[in-house]
Each structure stands twice: as C-alpha cells, then as structure tokens.
Short mmCIF file of N, CA and C in Angstrom, two decimals:
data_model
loop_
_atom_site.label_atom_id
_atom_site.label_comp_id
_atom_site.label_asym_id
_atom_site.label_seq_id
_atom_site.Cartn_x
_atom_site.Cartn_y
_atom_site.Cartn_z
N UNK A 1 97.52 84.98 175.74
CA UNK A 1 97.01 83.65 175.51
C UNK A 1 96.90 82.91 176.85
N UNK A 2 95.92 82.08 176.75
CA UNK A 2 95.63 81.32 178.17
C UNK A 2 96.65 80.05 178.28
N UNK A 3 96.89 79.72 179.71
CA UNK A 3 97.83 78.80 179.86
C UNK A 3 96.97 77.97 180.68
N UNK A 4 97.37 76.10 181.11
CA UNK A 4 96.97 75.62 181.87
C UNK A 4 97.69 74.59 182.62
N UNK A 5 98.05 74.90 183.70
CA UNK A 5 98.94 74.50 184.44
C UNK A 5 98.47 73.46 184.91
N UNK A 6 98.72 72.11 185.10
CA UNK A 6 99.06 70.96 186.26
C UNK A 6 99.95 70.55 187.01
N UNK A 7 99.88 70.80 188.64
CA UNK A 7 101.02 70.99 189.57
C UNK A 7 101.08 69.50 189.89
N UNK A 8 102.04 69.10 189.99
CA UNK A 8 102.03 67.46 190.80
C UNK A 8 102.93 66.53 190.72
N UNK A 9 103.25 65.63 191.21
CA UNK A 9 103.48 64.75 190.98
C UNK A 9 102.90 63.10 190.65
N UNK A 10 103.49 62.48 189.25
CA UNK A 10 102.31 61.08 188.99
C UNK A 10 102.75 59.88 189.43
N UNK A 11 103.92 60.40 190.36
CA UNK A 11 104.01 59.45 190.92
C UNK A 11 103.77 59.12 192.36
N UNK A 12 102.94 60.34 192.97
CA UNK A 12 102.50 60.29 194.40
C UNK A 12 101.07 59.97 194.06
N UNK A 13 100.60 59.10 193.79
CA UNK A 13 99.48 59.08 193.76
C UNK A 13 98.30 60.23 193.37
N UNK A 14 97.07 60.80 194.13
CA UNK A 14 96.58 61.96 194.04
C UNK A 14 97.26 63.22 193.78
N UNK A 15 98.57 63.13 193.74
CA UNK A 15 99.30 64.17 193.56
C UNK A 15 99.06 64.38 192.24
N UNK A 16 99.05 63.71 191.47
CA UNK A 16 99.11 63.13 190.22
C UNK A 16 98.12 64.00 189.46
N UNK A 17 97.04 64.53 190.22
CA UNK A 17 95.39 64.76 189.75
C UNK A 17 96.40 66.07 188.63
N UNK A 18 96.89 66.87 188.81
CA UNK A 18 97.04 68.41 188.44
C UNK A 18 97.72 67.95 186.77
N UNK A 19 98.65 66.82 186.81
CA UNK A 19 99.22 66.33 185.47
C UNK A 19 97.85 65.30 185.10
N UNK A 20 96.98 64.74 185.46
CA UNK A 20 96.29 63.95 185.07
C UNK A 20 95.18 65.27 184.10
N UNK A 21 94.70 66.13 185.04
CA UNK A 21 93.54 66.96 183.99
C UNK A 21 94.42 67.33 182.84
N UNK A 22 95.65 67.67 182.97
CA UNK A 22 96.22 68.62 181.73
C UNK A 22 96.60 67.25 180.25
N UNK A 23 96.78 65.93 180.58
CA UNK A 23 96.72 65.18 179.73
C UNK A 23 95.23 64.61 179.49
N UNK A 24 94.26 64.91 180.07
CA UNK A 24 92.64 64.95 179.57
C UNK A 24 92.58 65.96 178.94
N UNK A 25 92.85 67.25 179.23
CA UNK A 25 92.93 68.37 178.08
C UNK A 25 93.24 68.14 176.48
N UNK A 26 94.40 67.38 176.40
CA UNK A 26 94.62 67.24 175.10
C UNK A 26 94.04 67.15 174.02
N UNK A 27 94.07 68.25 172.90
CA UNK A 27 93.31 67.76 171.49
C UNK A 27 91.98 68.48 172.16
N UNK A 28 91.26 69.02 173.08
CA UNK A 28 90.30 69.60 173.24
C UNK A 28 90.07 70.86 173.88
N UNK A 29 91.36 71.57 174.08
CA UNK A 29 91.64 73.25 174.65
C UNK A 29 91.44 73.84 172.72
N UNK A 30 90.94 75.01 172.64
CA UNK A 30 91.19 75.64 171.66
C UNK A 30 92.40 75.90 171.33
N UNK A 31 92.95 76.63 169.75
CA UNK A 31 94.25 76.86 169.81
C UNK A 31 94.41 77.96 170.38
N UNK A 32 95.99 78.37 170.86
CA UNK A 32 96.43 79.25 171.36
C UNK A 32 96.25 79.17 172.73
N UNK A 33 95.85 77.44 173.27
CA UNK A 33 95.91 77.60 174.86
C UNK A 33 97.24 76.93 174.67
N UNK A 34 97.74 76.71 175.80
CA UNK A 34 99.05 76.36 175.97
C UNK A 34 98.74 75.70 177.29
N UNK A 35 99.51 73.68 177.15
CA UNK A 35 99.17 72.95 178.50
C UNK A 35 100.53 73.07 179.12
N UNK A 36 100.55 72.69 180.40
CA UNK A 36 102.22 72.66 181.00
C UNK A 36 101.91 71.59 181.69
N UNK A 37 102.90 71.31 182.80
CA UNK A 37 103.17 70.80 183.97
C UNK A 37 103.96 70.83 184.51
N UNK A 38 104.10 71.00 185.42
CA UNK A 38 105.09 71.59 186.67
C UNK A 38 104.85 70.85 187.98
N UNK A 39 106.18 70.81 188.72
CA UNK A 39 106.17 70.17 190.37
C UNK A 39 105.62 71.21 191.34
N UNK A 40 105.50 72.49 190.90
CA UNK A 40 105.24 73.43 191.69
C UNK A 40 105.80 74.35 192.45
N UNK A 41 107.28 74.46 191.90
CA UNK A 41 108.26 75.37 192.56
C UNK A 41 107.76 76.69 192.13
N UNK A 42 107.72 77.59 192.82
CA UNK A 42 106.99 79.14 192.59
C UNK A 42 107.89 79.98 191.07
N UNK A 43 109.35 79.41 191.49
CA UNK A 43 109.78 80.36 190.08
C UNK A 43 109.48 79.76 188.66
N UNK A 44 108.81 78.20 189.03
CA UNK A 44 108.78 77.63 187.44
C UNK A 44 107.22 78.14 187.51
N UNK A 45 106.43 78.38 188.67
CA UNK A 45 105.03 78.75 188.45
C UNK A 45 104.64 80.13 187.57
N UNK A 46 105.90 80.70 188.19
CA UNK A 46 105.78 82.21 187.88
C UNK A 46 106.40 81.93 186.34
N UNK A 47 107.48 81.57 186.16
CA UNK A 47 108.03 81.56 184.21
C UNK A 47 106.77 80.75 183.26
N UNK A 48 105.95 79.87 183.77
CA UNK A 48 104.99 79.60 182.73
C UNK A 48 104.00 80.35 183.08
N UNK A 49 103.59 81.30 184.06
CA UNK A 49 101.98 82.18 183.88
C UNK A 49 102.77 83.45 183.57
N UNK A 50 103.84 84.10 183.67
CA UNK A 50 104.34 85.04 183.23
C UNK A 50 104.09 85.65 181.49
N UNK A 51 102.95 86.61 181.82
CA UNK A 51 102.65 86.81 180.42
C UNK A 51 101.33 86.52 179.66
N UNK A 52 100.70 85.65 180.70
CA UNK A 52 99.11 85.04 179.81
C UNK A 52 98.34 85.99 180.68
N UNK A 53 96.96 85.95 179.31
CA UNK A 53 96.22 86.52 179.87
C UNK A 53 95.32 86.21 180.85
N UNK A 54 95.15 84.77 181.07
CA UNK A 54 94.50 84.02 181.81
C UNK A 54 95.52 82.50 182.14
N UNK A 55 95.68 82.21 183.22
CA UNK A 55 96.38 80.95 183.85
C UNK A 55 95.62 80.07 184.57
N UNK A 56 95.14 79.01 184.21
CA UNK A 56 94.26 78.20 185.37
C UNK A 56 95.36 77.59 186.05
N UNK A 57 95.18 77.09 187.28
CA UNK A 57 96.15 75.83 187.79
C UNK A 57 95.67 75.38 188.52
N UNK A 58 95.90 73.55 188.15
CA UNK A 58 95.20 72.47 188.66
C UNK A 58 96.37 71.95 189.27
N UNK A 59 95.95 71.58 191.13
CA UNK A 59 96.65 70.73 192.07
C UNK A 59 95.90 70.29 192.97
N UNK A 60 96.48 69.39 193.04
CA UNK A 60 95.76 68.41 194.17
C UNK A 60 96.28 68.94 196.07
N UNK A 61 95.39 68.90 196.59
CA UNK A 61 95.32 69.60 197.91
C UNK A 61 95.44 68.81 198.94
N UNK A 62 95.61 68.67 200.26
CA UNK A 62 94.90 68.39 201.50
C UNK A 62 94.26 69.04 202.10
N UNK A 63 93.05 68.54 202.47
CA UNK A 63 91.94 68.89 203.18
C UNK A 63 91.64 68.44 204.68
N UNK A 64 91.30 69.53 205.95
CA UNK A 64 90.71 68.44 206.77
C UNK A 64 89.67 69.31 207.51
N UNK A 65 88.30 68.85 207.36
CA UNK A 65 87.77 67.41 206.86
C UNK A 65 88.13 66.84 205.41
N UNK A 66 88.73 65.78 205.25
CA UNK A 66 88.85 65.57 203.69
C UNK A 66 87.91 64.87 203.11
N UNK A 67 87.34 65.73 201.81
CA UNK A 67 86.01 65.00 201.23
C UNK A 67 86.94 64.60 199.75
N UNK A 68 87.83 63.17 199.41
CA UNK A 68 88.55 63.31 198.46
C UNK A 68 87.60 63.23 196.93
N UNK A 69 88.35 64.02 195.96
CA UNK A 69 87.19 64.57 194.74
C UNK A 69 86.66 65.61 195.04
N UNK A 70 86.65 65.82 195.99
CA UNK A 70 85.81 67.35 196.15
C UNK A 70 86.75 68.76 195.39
N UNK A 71 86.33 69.67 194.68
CA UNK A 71 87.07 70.63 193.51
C UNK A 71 86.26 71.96 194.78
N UNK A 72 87.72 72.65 195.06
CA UNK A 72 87.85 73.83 195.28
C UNK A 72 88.11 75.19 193.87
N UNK A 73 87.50 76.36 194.00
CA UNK A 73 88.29 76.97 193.35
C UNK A 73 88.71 77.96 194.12
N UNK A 74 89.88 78.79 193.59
CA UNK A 74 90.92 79.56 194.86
C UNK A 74 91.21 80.37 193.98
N UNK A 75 90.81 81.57 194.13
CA UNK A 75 91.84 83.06 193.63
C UNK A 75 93.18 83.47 193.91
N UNK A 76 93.59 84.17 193.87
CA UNK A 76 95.30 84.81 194.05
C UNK A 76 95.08 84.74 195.42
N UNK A 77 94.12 85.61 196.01
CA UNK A 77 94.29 86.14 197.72
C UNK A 77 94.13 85.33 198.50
N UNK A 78 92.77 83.96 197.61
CA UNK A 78 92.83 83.38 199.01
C UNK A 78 94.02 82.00 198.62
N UNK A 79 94.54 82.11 197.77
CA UNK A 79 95.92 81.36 197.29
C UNK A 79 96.83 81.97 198.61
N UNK A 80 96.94 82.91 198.55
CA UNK A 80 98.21 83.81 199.84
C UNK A 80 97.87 83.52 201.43
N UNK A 81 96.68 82.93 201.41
CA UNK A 81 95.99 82.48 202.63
C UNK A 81 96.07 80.97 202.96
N UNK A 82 96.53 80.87 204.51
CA UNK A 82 96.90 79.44 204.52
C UNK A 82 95.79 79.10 205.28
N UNK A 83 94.89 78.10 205.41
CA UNK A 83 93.40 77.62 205.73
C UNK A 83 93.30 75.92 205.66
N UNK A 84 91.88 75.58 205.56
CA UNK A 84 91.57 74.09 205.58
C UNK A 84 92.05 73.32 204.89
N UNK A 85 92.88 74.24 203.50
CA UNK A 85 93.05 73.92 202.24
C UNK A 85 94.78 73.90 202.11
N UNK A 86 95.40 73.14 201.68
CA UNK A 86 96.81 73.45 201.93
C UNK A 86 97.64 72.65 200.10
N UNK A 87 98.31 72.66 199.73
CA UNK A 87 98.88 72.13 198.56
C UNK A 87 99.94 71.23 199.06
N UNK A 88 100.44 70.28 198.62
CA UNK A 88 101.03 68.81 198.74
C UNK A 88 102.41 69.07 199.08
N UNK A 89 102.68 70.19 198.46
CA UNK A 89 103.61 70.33 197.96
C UNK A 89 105.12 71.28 199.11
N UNK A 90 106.36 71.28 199.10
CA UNK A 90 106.53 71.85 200.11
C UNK A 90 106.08 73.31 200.52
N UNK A 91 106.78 74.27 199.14
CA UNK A 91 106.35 75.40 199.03
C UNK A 91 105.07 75.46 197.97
N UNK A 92 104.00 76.19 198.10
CA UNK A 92 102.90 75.82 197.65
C UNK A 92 102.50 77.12 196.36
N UNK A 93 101.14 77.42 196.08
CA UNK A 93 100.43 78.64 195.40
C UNK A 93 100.78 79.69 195.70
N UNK A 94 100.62 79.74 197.77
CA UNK A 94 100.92 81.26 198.10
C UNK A 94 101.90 81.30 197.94
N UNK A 95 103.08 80.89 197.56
CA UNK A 95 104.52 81.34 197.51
C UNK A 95 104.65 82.06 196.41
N UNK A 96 104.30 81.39 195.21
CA UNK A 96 104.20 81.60 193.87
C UNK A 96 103.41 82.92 193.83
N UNK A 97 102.30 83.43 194.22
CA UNK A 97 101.77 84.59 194.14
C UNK A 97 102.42 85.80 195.02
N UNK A 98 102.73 85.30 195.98
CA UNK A 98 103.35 86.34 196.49
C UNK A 98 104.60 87.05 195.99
N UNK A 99 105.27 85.85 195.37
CA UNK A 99 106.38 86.25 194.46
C UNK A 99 106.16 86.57 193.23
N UNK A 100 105.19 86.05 192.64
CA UNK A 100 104.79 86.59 191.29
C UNK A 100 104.25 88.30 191.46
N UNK A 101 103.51 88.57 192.34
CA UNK A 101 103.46 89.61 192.77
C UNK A 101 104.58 90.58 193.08
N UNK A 102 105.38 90.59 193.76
CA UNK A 102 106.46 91.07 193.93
C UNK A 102 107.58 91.34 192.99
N UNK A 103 107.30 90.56 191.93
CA UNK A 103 108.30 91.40 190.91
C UNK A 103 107.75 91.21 189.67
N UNK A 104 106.24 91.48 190.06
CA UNK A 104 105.41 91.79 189.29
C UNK A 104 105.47 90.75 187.69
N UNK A 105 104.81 89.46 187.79
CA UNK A 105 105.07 88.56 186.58
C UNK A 105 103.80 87.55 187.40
N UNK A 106 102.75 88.59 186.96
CA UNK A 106 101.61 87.15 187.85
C UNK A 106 100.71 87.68 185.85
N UNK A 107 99.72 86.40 185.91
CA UNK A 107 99.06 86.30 184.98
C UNK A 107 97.77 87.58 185.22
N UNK A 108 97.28 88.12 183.70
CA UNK A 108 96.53 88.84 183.20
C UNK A 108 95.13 88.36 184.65
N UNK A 109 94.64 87.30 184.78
CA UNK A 109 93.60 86.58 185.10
C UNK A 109 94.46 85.18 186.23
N UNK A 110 94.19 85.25 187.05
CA UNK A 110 94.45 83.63 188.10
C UNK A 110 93.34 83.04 188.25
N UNK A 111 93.16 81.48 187.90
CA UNK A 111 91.79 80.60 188.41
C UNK A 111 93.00 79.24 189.03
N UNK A 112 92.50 78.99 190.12
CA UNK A 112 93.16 77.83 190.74
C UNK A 112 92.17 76.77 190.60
N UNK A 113 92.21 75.48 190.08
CA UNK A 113 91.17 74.64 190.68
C UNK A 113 92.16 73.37 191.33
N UNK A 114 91.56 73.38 192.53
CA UNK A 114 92.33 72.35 193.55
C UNK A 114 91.41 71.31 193.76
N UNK A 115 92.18 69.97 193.84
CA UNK A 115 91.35 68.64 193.94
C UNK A 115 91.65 68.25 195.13
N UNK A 116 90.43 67.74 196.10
CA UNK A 116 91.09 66.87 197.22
C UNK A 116 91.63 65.79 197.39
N UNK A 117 92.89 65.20 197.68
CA UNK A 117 93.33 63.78 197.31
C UNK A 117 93.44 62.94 198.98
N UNK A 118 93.31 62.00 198.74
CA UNK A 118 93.23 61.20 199.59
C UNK A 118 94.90 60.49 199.94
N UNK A 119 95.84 60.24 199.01
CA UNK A 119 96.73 59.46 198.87
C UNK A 119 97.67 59.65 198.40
N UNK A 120 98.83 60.22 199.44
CA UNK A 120 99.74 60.75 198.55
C UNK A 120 101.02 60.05 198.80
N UNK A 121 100.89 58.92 198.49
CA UNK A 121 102.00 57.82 198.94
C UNK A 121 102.86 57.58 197.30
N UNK A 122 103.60 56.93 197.47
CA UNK A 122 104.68 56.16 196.38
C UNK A 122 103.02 55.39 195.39
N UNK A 123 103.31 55.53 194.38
CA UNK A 123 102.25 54.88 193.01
C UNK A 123 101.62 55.86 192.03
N UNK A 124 101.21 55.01 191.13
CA UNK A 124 100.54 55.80 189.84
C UNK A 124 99.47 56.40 190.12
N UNK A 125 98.37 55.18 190.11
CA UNK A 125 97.41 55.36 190.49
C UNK A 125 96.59 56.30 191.15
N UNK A 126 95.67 57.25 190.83
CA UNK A 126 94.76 57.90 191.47
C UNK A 126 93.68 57.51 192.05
N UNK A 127 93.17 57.73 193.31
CA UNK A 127 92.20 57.34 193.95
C UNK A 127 90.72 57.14 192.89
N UNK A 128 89.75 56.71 193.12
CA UNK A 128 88.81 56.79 192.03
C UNK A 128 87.60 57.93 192.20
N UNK A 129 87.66 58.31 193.55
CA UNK A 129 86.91 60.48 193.60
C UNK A 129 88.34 61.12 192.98
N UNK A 130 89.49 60.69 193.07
CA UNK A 130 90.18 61.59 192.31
C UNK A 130 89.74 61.61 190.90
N UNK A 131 89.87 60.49 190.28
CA UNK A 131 90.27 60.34 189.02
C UNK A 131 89.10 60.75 188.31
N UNK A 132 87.54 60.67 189.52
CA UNK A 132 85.88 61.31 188.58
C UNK A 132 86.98 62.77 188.60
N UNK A 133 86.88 63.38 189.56
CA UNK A 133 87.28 64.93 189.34
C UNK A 133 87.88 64.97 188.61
N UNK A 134 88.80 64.69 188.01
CA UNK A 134 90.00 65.02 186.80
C UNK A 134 89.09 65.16 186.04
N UNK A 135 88.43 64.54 185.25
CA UNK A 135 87.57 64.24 184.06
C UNK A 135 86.40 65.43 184.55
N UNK A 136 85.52 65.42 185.40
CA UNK A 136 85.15 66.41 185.97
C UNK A 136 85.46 68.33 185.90
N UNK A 137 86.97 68.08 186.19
CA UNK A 137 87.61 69.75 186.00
C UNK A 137 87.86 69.53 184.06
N UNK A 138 88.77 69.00 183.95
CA UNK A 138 89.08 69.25 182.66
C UNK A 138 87.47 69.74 181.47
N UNK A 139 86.24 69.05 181.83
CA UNK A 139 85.06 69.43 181.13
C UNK A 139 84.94 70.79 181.49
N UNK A 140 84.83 70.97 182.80
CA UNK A 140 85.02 72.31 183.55
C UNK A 140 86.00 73.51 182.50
N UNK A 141 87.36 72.90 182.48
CA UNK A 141 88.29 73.66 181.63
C UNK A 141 87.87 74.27 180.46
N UNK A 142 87.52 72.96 180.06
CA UNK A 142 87.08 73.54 178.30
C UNK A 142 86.02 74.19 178.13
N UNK A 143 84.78 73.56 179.00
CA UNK A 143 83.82 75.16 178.90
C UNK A 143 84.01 76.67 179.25
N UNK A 144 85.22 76.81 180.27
CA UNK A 144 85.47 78.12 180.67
C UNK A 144 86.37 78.61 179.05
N UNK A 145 86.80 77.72 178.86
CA UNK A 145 88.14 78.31 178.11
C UNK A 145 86.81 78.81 176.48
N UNK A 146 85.98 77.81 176.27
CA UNK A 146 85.08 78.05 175.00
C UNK A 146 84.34 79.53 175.18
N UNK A 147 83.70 79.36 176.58
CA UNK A 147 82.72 80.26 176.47
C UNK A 147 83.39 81.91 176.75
N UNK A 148 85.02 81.76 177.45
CA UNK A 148 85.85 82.96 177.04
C UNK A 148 85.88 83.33 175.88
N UNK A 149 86.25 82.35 174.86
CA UNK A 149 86.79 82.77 173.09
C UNK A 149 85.44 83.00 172.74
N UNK A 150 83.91 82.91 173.47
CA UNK A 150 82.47 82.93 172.34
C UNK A 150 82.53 84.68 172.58
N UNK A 151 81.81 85.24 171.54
CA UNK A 151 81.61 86.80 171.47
C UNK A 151 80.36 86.82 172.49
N UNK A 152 80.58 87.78 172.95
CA UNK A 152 79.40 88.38 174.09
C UNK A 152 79.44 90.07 173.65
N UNK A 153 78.36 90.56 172.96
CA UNK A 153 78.49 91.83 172.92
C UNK A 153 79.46 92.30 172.27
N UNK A 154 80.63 91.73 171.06
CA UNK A 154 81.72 91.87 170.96
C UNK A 154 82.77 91.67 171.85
N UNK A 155 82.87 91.25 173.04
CA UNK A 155 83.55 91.22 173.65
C UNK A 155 83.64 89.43 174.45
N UNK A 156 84.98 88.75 174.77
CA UNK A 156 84.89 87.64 175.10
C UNK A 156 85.54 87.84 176.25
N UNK A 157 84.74 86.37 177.28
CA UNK A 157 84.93 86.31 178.34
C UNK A 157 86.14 86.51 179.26
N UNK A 158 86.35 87.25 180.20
CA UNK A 158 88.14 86.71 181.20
C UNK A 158 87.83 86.57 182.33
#
C-alpha cells in the first residue's frame, strides 16, 4: 500500500510545506493510502516507508539560486546526492536512504517531491509560492496516486 509522507516542521514557517500537502490530502487519497508526518529523522523515515509499495515524500528544501514554490522531484540516488538542493533539516533524505538501504527497509517505489521555501524562521505561516505549491503537489499527489490504482492493460501504474 502507498504511503505519503510530509517532512517538516509547522512551525518553521516553509518548513511547514511537507505537513501542509499531507493535510490537503485529506478525504481525497484513495483508500488504502496511508498519510503521515514526520520531522525527518531517517529511522522514523525508514519505520513509516518500511513495507509500502510506493512512498512519496514531501519536504521543503533550500535552494541556491532560490526560486521559492518551485517543486523538485528527487529519486533515491539523487536523494544520496548532496547538490543545489539540500533539506532543512539536520540530517536529511540521503541519510534515510542510505540507511534504509543498508538494512534493507526502503519502499517498493521512492518519489520525493521537494518544495523550495523561502523562510524558515519561528511562525506558522507559509510563504504564499509556498503555500500555491502545496495545493499544487497535493493535485499532483492524487493524480499519480489515481492514475496508479486505473487498469492499464490489466495492470496499474508504480
């Protein structure tokens, strides 16, 4: 079963984006997805994708040049790769994959979608290119997640 992770914190501002899509999700993932949220420590990353067949995870990034709102998507490998693109957070994605890897408990399928945030200070509030993207990925979400469960040939999407 598919899982969908939001990494963040809502109270750093843009941090916020990764719990913000997964409460836009609500009432509109098919059944048998499963939402979370998490701060992003690699062993709680690894105990909720441990086991699905597909794991998205939404976090908010720094970028530089930073275009904030701008939606990256990131696979496992280039998750293990440190670049323009970095996560908020202390220990980040690549930790989590590398370790999920290593004792082997990474998901069926990995999709990362990372948001650029502008603001990662003390507050609720999300920037307002953050807050289009949230609404933005989460539409994103639910079409990937629909057009997985639609039959293709007998067979549905991963």
């Amino acid at each position: 079963m598919p899982i969908v992770i939001g990494v963040g914190d809502r109270f750093r501002r843009d941090d916020g984006a990764g719990p913000a899509v997964v409460e836009a999700l609500r009432g509109r993932t098919p059944d048998g997805v499963t939402l979370a949220v998490t701060d992003g420590e690699p062993a709680r990353l690894i105990e909720l994708w441990a086991g699905a067949d597909l794991a998205i995870v939404v976090d908010a990034v720094r970028a530089e040049p930073c275009r904030p709102g701008h939606v990256h998507e990131i696979g496992p490998d280039t998750a293990l790769r440190s670049g323009g693109v970095a996560s908020s957070h202390t220990l980040g994605l690549g930790e989590a994959v590398a370790l999920g890897r290593a004792v082997d408990r990474m998901p069926g399928a990995l999709r990362v979608l990372a948001i650029e945030g502008a603001e990662f200070g003390w507050g609720c509030e999300l920037t307002p290119p953050v807050a289009a993207a949230v609404e933005a990925v989460a539409e994103r979400i639910v079409s990937l997640l629909a057009r997985r469960r639609a039959p293709q040939g007998g067979r549905g999407m991963a």
